[in-house]
Amino acid sequence: MIEFNGILTGNAKKYYMKRSINFWRKFTLLGALIVPVPLAIFSIVKHISILFYISCIVAFLCYFAPCVIKIVKRAMPEKICIDGETISCDIGGQLESIFLEDIKVIHDYGDFYSFMFTNGQHTPHFVCQKDLLTKGTIEDFEVLFEGKIIKVN
């Protein structure tokens, strides 16, 4: 069993926040297009300029809403456990688990690891800061994921 326990700090926290914002921005972009685009088209066809301005404001707010994450303290991963066939992440009491076989690649940024998955799951939560390792060793981790770890400068 390998366990990372604690709150991310430094470069790992910055990376997590950026990745989390980008993750949510992809979803809000869809919302920014679904409502405002038809509303803008309708306002142009019917010559109702106020609806066009409202649709632009809605699109802007939907797309840039994730930036609030920088201001409001987000729930970050508190504990990541690698045990048996799964890796699980505890985020404020909610548990997210993924099979180890679904790990595509692990990026080693020097002081933390970031996981990418093959099954289409795009979750920003699997970031392991090396100095938060409480069970197991870095060597155990690197042996377990040999061939999947890529060093990033």
PDB file of C-alpha atoms in Angstrom:
ATOM      1  CA  MET A   1       0.000   0.000   0.000  1.00  0.00           C
ATOM      2  CA  ILE A   2       1.215   3.454  -0.940  1.00  0.00           C
ATOM      3  CA  GLU A   3      -0.445   6.500   0.587  1.00  0.00           C
ATOM      4  CA  PHE A   4      -0.080  10.249   0.099  1.00  0.00           C
ATOM      5  CA  ASN A   5      -1.776  12.126   2.925  1.00  0.00           C
ATOM      6  CA  GLY A   6      -2.153  15.887   3.356  1.00  0.00           C
ATOM      7  CA  ILE A   7      -3.031  19.093   1.517  1.00  0.00           C
ATOM      8  CA  LEU A   8      -1.107  20.036  -1.622  1.00  0.00           C
ATOM      9  CA  THR A   9       1.293  22.989  -1.384  1.00  0.00           C
ATOM     10  CA  GLY A  10       3.693  24.884  -3.646  1.00  0.00           C
ATOM     11  CA  ASN A  11       4.044  23.770  -7.263  1.00  0.00           C
ATOM     12  CA  ALA A  12       1.711  20.801  -6.783  1.00  0.00           C
ATOM     13  CA  LYS A  13      -1.061  23.106  -5.550  1.00  0.00           C
ATOM     14  CA  LYS A  14      -0.534  25.543  -8.444  1.00  0.00           C
ATOM     15  CA  TYR A  15      -0.619  22.672 -10.935  1.00  0.00           C
ATOM     16  CA  TYR A  16      -3.765  21.214  -9.360  1.00  0.00           C
ATOM     17  CA  MET A  17      -5.568  24.576  -9.382  1.00  0.00           C
ATOM     18  CA  LYS A  18      -4.675  25.213 -13.031  1.00  0.00           C
ATOM     19  CA  ARG A  19      -5.693  21.694 -14.050  1.00  0.00           C
ATOM     20  CA  SER A  20      -8.934  21.951 -12.061  1.00  0.00           C
ATOM     21  CA  ILE A  21      -9.844  25.288 -13.659  1.00  0.00           C
ATOM     22  CA  ASN A  22      -9.159  23.925 -17.152  1.00  0.00           C
ATOM     23  CA  PHE A  23     -11.196  20.803 -16.352  1.00  0.00           C
ATOM     24  CA  TRP A  24     -14.260  22.810 -15.328  1.00  0.00           C
ATOM     25  CA  ARG A  25     -13.808  25.365 -18.094  1.00  0.00           C
ATOM     26  CA  LYS A  26     -14.366  22.607 -20.690  1.00  0.00           C
ATOM     27  CA  PHE A  27     -17.768  21.859 -19.177  1.00  0.00           C
ATOM     28  CA  THR A  28     -18.814  25.492 -18.742  1.00  0.00           C
ATOM     29  CA  LEU A  29     -17.836  26.236 -22.341  1.00  0.00           C
ATOM     30  CA  LEU A  30     -20.607  23.893 -23.390  1.00  0.00           C
ATOM     31  CA  GLY A  31     -23.036  25.812 -21.169  1.00  0.00           C
ATOM     32  CA  ALA A  32     -21.713  29.083 -22.537  1.00  0.00           C
ATOM     33  CA  LEU A  33     -22.672  27.982 -26.036  1.00  0.00           C
ATOM     34  CA  ILE A  34     -25.975  26.148 -25.506  1.00  0.00           C
ATOM     35  CA  VAL A  35     -28.055  29.078 -24.238  1.00  0.00           C
ATOM     36  CA  PRO A  36     -26.392  32.275 -25.505  1.00  0.00           C
ATOM     37  CA  VAL A  37     -25.799  31.303 -29.147  1.00  0.00           C
ATOM     38  CA  PRO A  38     -29.468  30.583 -30.005  1.00  0.00           C
ATOM     39  CA  LEU A  39     -30.472  33.645 -27.983  1.00  0.00           C
ATOM     40  CA  ALA A  40     -28.011  35.818 -29.910  1.00  0.00           C
ATOM     41  CA  ILE A  41     -29.233  34.463 -33.245  1.00  0.00           C
ATOM     42  CA  PHE A  42     -32.861  35.092 -32.237  1.00  0.00           C
ATOM     43  CA  SER A  43     -32.037  38.640 -31.110  1.00  0.00           C
ATOM     44  CA  ILE A  44     -30.299  39.427 -34.408  1.00  0.00           C
ATOM     45  CA  VAL A  45     -33.153  38.008 -36.495  1.00  0.00           C
ATOM     46  CA  LYS A  46     -35.818  39.847 -34.484  1.00  0.00           C
ATOM     47  CA  HIS A  47     -33.694  43.014 -34.078  1.00  0.00           C
ATOM     48  CA  ILE A  48     -33.841  42.927 -30.288  1.00  0.00           C
ATOM     49  CA  SER A  49     -30.433  44.236 -29.295  1.00  0.00           C
ATOM     50  CA  ILE A  50     -30.895  43.849 -25.532  1.00  0.00           C
ATOM     51  CA  LEU A  51     -31.176  40.061 -25.933  1.00  0.00           C
ATOM     52  CA  PHE A  52     -27.901  40.034 -27.850  1.00  0.00           C
ATOM     53  CA  TYR A  53     -26.124  41.876 -25.046  1.00  0.00           C
ATOM     54  CA  ILE A  54     -27.655  39.592 -22.432  1.00  0.00           C
ATOM     55  CA  SER A  55     -26.524  36.518 -24.378  1.00  0.00           C
ATOM     56  CA  CYS A  56     -22.960  37.904 -24.560  1.00  0.00           C
ATOM     57  CA  ILE A  57     -22.923  38.525 -20.806  1.00  0.00           C
ATOM     58  CA  VAL A  58     -24.249  35.015 -20.087  1.00  0.00           C
ATOM     59  CA  ALA A  59     -21.595  33.471 -22.358  1.00  0.00           C
ATOM     60  CA  PHE A  60     -18.858  35.502 -20.683  1.00  0.00           C
ATOM     61  CA  LEU A  61     -19.998  34.562 -17.172  1.00  0.00           C
ATOM     62  CA  CYS A  62     -20.370  30.872 -18.018  1.00  0.00           C
ATOM     63  CA  TYR A  63     -16.912  30.646 -19.517  1.00  0.00           C
ATOM     64  CA  PHE A  64     -15.027  32.624 -16.886  1.00  0.00           C
ATOM     65  CA  ALA A  65     -16.948  31.347 -13.834  1.00  0.00           C
ATOM     66  CA  PRO A  66     -14.260  28.721 -13.055  1.00  0.00           C
ATOM     67  CA  CYS A  67     -11.822  31.552 -12.338  1.00  0.00           C
ATOM     68  CA  VAL A  68     -13.709  31.969  -9.059  1.00  0.00           C
ATOM     69  CA  ILE A  69     -12.007  28.710  -8.048  1.00  0.00           C
ATOM     70  CA  LYS A  70      -8.810  30.730  -7.580  1.00  0.00           C
ATOM     71  CA  ILE A  71     -10.558  32.954  -5.064  1.00  0.00           C
ATOM     72  CA  VAL A  72     -12.728  30.419  -3.271  1.00  0.00           C
ATOM     73  CA  LYS A  73     -10.764  27.650  -1.562  1.00  0.00           C
ATOM     74  CA  ARG A  74     -11.557  24.472  -3.455  1.00  0.00           C
ATOM     75  CA  ALA A  75     -11.633  21.056  -1.942  1.00  0.00           C
ATOM     76  CA  MET A  76      -8.316  19.487  -2.880  1.00  0.00           C
ATOM     77  CA  PRO A  77      -7.250  15.865  -2.606  1.00  0.00           C
ATOM     78  CA  GLU A  78      -6.569  15.052   1.031  1.00  0.00           C
ATOM     79  CA  LYS A  79      -5.505  11.437   0.695  1.00  0.00           C
ATOM     80  CA  ILE A  80      -4.534   9.285  -2.272  1.00  0.00           C
ATOM     81  CA  CYS A  81      -4.183   5.542  -1.663  1.00  0.00           C
ATOM     82  CA  ILE A  82      -2.777   2.965  -4.048  1.00  0.00           C
ATOM     83  CA  ASP A  83      -3.877  -0.419  -2.800  1.00  0.00           C
ATOM     84  CA  GLY A  84      -4.251  -3.642  -4.741  1.00  0.00           C
ATOM     85  CA  GLU A  85      -5.875  -2.949  -8.094  1.00  0.00           C
ATOM     86  CA  THR A  86      -7.115   0.617  -7.503  1.00  0.00           C
ATOM     87  CA  ILE A  87      -5.990   4.133  -6.819  1.00  0.00           C
ATOM     88  CA  SER A  88      -8.445   6.137  -4.731  1.00  0.00           C
ATOM     89  CA  CYS A  89      -8.625   9.798  -3.881  1.00  0.00           C
ATOM     90  CA  ASP A  90     -10.417  11.294  -0.871  1.00  0.00           C
ATOM     91  CA  ILE A  91     -11.702  14.804  -1.573  1.00  0.00           C
ATOM     92  CA  GLY A  92     -13.559  16.243   1.374  1.00  0.00           C
ATOM     93  CA  GLY A  93     -15.155  12.915   2.262  1.00  0.00           C
ATOM     94  CA  GLN A  94     -15.972  11.925  -1.317  1.00  0.00           C
ATOM     95  CA  LEU A  95     -14.040   8.943  -2.620  1.00  0.00           C
ATOM     96  CA  GLU A  96     -13.053   8.598  -6.267  1.00  0.00           C
ATOM     97  CA  SER A  97     -11.473   5.304  -7.367  1.00  0.00           C
ATOM     98  CA  ILE A  98      -9.907   4.214 -10.647  1.00  0.00           C
ATOM     99  CA  PHE A  99      -8.351   0.883 -11.614  1.00  0.00           C
ATOM    100  CA  LEU A 100      -4.554   0.867 -11.906  1.00  0.00           C
ATOM    101  CA  GLU A 101      -4.840  -0.708 -15.352  1.00  0.00           C
ATOM    102  CA  ASP A 102      -6.590   2.487 -16.520  1.00  0.00           C
ATOM    103  CA  ILE A 103      -3.498   4.611 -15.845  1.00  0.00           C
ATOM    104  CA  LYS A 104      -2.036   5.686 -19.172  1.00  0.00           C
ATOM    105  CA  VAL A 105       0.924   7.743 -17.999  1.00  0.00           C
ATOM    106  CA  ILE A 106       2.259   9.411 -14.865  1.00  0.00           C
ATOM    107  CA  HIS A 107       4.068  12.711 -15.231  1.00  0.00           C
ATOM    108  CA  ASP A 108       6.898  13.269 -12.738  1.00  0.00           C
ATOM    109  CA  TYR A 109       7.316  17.014 -12.181  1.00  0.00           C
ATOM    110  CA  GLY A 110      10.116  16.617  -9.635  1.00  0.00           C
ATOM    111  CA  ASP A 111       8.219  17.251  -6.411  1.00  0.00           C
ATOM    112  CA  PHE A 112       4.874  15.719  -7.446  1.00  0.00           C
ATOM    113  CA  TYR A 113       3.249  13.177  -9.779  1.00  0.00           C
ATOM    114  CA  SER A 114       0.219  13.730 -12.015  1.00  0.00           C
ATOM    115  CA  PHE A 115      -1.870  10.854 -13.411  1.00  0.00           C
ATOM    116  CA  MET A 116      -3.445  10.589 -16.875  1.00  0.00           C
ATOM    117  CA  PHE A 117      -5.983   7.856 -17.610  1.00  0.00           C
ATOM    118  CA  THR A 118      -6.810   5.766 -20.682  1.00  0.00           C
ATOM    119  CA  ASN A 119     -10.531   5.234 -20.164  1.00  0.00           C
ATOM    120  CA  GLY A 120     -11.529   8.791 -21.008  1.00  0.00           C
ATOM    121  CA  GLN A 121     -11.737   9.917 -17.398  1.00  0.00           C
ATOM    122  CA  HIS A 122     -10.448  13.448 -17.173  1.00  0.00           C
ATOM    123  CA  THR A 123     -10.169  14.076 -13.473  1.00  0.00           C
ATOM    124  CA  PRO A 124      -7.847  16.707 -12.035  1.00  0.00           C
ATOM    125  CA  HIS A 125      -7.737  15.134  -8.571  1.00  0.00           C
ATOM    126  CA  PHE A 126      -4.934  12.604  -8.915  1.00  0.00           C
ATOM    127  CA  VAL A 127      -1.910  14.746  -8.052  1.00  0.00           C
ATOM    128  CA  CYS A 128       0.512  13.195  -5.541  1.00  0.00           C
ATOM    129  CA  GLN A 129       3.013  15.477  -3.808  1.00  0.00           C
ATOM    130  CA  LYS A 130       6.131  13.456  -2.982  1.00  0.00           C
ATOM    131  CA  ASP A 131       6.716  14.941   0.473  1.00  0.00           C
ATOM    132  CA  LEU A 132       3.169  13.929   1.518  1.00  0.00           C
ATOM    133  CA  LEU A 133       4.040  10.225   1.182  1.00  0.00           C
ATOM    134  CA  THR A 134       3.070   8.565   4.491  1.00  0.00           C
ATOM    135  CA  LYS A 135       3.023   4.855   3.607  1.00  0.00           C
ATOM    136  CA  GLY A 136       5.432   3.149   1.254  1.00  0.00           C
ATOM    137  CA  THR A 137       8.395   4.751  -0.477  1.00  0.00           C
ATOM    138  CA  ILE A 138       9.085   6.618  -3.696  1.00  0.00           C
ATOM    139  CA  GLU A 139      11.003   3.534  -4.854  1.00  0.00           C
ATOM    140  CA  ASP A 140       7.902   1.356  -4.260  1.00  0.00           C
ATOM    141  CA  PHE A 141       5.848   3.839  -6.269  1.00  0.00           C
ATOM    142  CA  GLU A 142       8.320   3.911  -9.171  1.00  0.00           C
ATOM    143  CA  VAL A 143       8.610   0.101  -9.246  1.00  0.00           C
ATOM    144  CA  LEU A 144       4.810  -0.249  -9.258  1.00  0.00           C
ATOM    145  CA  PHE A 145       4.444   2.128 -12.208  1.00  0.00           C
ATOM    146  CA  GLU A 146       7.630   1.260 -14.054  1.00  0.00           C
ATOM    147  CA  GLY A 147       7.341   2.151 -17.737  1.00  0.00           C
ATOM    148  CA  LYS A 148       4.473   4.605 -17.151  1.00  0.00           C
ATOM    149  CA  ILE A 149       6.424   7.390 -15.441  1.00  0.00           C
ATOM    150  CA  ILE A 150       7.677  10.202 -17.654  1.00  0.00           C
ATOM    151  CA  LYS A 151       9.951  12.887 -16.220  1.00  0.00           C
ATOM    152  CA  VAL A 152       8.787  16.424 -17.080  1.00  0.00           C
ATOM    153  CA  ASN A 153      11.065  19.438 -16.729  1.00  0.00           C
TER     154      ASN A 153
END
